[in-house]
Tab-separated table of N, CA and C in Angstrom:
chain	number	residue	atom	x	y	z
A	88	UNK	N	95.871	190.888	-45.557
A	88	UNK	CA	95.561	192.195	-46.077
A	88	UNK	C	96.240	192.433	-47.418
A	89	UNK	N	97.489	191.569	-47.696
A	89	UNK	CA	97.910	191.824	-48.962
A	89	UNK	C	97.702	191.337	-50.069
A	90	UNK	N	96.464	190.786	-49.370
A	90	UNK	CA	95.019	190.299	-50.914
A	90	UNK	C	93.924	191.207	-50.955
A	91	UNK	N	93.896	191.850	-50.151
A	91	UNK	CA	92.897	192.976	-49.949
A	91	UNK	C	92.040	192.365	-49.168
A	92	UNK	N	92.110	191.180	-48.392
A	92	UNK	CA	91.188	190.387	-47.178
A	92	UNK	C	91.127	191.037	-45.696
A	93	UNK	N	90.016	191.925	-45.554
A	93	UNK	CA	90.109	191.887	-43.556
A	93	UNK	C	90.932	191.030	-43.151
A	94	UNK	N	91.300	190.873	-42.243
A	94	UNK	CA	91.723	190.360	-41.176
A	94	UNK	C	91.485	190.337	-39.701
A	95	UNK	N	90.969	188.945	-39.474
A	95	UNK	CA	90.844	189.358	-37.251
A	95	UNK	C	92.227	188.620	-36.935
A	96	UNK	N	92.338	189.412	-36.223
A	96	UNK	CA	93.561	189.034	-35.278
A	96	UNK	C	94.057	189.507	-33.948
A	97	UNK	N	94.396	188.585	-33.435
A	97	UNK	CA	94.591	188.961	-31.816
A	97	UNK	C	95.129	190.282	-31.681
A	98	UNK	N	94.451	190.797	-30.657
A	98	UNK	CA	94.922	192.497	-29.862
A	98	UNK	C	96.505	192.437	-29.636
A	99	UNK	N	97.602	192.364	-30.035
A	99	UNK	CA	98.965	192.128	-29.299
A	99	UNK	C	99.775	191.706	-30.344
A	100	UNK	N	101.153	192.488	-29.984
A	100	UNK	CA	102.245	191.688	-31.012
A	100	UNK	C	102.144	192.876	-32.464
A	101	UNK	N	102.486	192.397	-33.663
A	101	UNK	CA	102.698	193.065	-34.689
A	101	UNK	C	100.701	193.007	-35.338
A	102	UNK	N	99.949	192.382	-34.874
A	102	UNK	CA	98.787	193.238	-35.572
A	102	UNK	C	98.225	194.646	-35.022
A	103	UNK	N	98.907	194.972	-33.836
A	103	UNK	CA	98.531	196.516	-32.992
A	103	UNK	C	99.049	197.490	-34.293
A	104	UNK	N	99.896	196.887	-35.158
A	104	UNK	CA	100.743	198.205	-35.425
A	104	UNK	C	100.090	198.229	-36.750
A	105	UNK	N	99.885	196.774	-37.209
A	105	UNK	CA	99.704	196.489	-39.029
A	105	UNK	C	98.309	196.454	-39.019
A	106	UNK	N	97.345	195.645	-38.440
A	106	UNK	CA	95.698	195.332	-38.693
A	106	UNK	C	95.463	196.199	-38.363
A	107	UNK	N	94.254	196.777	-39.691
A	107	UNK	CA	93.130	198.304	-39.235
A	107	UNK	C	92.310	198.258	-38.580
A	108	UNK	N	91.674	198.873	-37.778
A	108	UNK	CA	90.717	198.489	-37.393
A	108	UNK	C	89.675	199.114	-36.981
A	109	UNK	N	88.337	199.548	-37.347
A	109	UNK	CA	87.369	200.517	-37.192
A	109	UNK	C	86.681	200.496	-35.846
A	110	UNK	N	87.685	201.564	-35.238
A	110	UNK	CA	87.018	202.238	-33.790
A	110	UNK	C	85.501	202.084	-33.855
A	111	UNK	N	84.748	202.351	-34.318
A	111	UNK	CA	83.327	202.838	-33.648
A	111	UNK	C	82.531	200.881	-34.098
A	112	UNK	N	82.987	199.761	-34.835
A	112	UNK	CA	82.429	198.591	-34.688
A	112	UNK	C	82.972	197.734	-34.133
A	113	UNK	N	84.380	197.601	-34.298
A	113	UNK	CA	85.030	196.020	-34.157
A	113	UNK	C	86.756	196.182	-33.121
A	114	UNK	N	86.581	195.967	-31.795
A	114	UNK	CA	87.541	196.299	-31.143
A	114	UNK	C	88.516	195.476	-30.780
A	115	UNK	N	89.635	195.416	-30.453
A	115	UNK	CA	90.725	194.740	-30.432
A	115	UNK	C	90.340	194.132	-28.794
A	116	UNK	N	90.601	192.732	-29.091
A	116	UNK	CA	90.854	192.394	-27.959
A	116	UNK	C	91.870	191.405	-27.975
A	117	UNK	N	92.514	191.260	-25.947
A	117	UNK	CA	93.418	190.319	-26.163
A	117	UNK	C	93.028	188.936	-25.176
A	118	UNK	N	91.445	188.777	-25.873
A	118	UNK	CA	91.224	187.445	-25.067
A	118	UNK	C	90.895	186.237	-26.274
A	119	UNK	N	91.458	184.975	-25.657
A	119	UNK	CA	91.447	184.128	-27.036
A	119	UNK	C	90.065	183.208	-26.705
A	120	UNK	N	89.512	183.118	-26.280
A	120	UNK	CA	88.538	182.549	-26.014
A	120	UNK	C	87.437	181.862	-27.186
A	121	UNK	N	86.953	181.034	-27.138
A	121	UNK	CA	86.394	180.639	-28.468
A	121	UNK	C	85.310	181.798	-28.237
A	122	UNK	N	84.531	182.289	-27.643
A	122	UNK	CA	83.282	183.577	-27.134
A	122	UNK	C	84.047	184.679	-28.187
A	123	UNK	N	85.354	184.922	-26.869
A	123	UNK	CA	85.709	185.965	-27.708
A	123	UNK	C	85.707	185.900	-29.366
A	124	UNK	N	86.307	184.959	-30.156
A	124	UNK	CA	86.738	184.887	-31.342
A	124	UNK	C	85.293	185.214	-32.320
A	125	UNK	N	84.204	184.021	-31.520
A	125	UNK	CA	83.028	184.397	-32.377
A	125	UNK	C	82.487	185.884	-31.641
A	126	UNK	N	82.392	186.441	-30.881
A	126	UNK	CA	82.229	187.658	-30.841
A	126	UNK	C	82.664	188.811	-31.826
A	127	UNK	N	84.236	188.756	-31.700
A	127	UNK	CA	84.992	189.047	-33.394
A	127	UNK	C	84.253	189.188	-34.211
A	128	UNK	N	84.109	187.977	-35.090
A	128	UNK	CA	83.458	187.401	-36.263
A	128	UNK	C	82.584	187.624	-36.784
A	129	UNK	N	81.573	187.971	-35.511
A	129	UNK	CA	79.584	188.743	-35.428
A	129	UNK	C	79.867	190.229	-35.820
A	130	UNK	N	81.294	190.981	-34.795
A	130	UNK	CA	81.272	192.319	-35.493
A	130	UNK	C	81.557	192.521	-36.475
A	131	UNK	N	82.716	191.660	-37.022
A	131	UNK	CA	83.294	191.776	-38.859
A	131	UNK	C	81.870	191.755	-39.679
A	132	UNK	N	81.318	190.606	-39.369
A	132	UNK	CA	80.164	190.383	-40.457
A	132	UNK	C	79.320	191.520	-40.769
A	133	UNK	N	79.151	192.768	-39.061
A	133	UNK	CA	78.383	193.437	-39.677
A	133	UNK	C	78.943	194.835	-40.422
A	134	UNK	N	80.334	194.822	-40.545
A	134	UNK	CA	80.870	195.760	-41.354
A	134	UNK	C	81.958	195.630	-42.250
A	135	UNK	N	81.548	193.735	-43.065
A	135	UNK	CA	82.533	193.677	-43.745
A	135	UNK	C	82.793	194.591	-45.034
A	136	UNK	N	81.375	194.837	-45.832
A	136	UNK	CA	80.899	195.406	-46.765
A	136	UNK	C	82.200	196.721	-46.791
A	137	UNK	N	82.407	197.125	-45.780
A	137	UNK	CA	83.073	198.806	-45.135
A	137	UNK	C	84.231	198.708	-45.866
A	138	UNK	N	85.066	197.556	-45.756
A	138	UNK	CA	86.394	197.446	-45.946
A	138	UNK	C	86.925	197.563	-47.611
A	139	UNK	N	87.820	198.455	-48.136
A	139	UNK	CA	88.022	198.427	-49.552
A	139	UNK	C	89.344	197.792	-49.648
A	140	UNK	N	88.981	196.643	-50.594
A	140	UNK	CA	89.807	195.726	-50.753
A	140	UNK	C	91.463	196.473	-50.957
A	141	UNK	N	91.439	197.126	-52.277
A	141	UNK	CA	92.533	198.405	-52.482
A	141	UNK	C	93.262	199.412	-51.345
A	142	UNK	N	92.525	199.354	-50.323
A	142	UNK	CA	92.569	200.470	-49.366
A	142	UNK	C	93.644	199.529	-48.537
A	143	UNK	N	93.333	198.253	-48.460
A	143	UNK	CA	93.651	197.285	-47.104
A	143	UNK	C	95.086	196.906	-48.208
A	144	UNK	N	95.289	196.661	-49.972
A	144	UNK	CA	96.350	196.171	-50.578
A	144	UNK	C	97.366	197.168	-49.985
A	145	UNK	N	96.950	198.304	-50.362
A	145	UNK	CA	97.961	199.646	-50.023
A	145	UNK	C	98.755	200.083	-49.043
A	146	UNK	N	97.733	199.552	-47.656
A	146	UNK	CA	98.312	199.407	-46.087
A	146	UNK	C	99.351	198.509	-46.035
A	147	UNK	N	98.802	197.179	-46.419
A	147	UNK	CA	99.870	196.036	-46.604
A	147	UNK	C	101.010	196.091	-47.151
A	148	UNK	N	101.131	196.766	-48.245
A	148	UNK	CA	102.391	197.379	-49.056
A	148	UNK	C	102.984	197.603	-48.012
A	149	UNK	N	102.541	198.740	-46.853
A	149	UNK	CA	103.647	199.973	-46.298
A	149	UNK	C	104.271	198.653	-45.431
A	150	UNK	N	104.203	197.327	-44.917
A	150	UNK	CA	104.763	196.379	-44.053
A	150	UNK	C	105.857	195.388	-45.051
A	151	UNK	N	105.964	195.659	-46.794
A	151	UNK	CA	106.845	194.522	-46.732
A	151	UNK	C	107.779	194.881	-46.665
A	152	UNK	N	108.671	193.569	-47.271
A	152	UNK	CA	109.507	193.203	-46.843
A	152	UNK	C	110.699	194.254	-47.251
A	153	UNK	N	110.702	194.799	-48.792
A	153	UNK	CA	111.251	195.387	-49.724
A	153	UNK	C	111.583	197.435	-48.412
A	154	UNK	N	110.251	197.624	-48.193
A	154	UNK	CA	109.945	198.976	-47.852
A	154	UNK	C	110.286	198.718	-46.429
A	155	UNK	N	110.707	197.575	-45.448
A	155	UNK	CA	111.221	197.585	-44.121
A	155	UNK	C	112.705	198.080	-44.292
A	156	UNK	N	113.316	196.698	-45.670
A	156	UNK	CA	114.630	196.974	-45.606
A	156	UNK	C	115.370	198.347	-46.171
A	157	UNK	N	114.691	199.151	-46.663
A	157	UNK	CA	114.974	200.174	-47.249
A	157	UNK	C	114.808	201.184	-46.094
A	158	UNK	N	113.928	201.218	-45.277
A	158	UNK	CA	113.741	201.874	-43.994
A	158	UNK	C	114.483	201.653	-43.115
A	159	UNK	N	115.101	200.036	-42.613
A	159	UNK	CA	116.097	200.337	-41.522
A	159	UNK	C	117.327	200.827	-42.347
A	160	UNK	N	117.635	200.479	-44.079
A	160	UNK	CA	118.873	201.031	-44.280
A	160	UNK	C	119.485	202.118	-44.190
A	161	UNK	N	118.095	203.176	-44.212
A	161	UNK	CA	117.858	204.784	-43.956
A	161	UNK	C	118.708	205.107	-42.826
A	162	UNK	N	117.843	204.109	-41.659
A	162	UNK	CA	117.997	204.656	-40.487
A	162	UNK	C	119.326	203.883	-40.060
A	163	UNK	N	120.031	203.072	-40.167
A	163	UNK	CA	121.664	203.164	-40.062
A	163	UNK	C	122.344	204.008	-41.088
A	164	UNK	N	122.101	204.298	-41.686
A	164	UNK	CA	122.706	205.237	-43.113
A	164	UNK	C	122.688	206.443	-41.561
A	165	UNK	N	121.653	206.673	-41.218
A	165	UNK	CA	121.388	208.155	-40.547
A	165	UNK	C	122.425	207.790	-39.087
A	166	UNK	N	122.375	207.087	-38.734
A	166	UNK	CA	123.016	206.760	-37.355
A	166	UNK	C	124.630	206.779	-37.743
A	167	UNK	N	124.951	206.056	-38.810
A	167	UNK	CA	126.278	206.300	-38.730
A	167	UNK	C	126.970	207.459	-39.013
A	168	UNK	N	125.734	208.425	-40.062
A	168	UNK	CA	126.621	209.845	-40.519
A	168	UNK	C	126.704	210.618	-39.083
A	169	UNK	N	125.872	209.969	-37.917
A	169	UNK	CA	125.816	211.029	-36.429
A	169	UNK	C	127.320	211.072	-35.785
A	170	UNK	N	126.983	209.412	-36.413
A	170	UNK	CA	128.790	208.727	-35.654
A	170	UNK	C	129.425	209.662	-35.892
A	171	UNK	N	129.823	209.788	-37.260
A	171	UNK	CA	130.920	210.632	-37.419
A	171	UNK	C	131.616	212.034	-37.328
A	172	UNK	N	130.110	212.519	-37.289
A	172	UNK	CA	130.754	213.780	-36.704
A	172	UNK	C	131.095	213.972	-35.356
């Protein structure tokens, strides 16, 4: 996604939280099956057109690496000022 590329990827793990995915065509599943996969593949095709490349760069942003570590630093920054009082 941080080429602006769809992505399929298995139902489970860190793509639940990061891969988008459009409710009303293409649903998450967590079966690996070669069926399943080309099943996948048949729904992407028919709504790849949907996906804006920019839209999917922007999402990807909010996961690196730069904007995690700045986020957990927050959140011990915040935990320790609790400590102290």
């Amino acid at each position: 996604m941080a080429c602006g590329t769809p992505v399929i990827a298995l139902g489970r793990g860190g793509a639940l939280e990061t891969v988008i995915e459009n409710p009303d065509e293409v649903s998450e599943s967590t079966d690996k099956s070669a069926r399943a996969i080309n099943l996948a593949i048949q729904q992407f095709e028919k709504v790849e057109d949907q996906f804006s490349p920019e839209f999917l760069r922007m999402h990807a942003a909010k996961f690196h690496d730069d904007v995690f570590l700045n986020n957990m630093e927050k959140t011990i920054r915040r935990f320790l000022e609790n400590c102290t009082r």
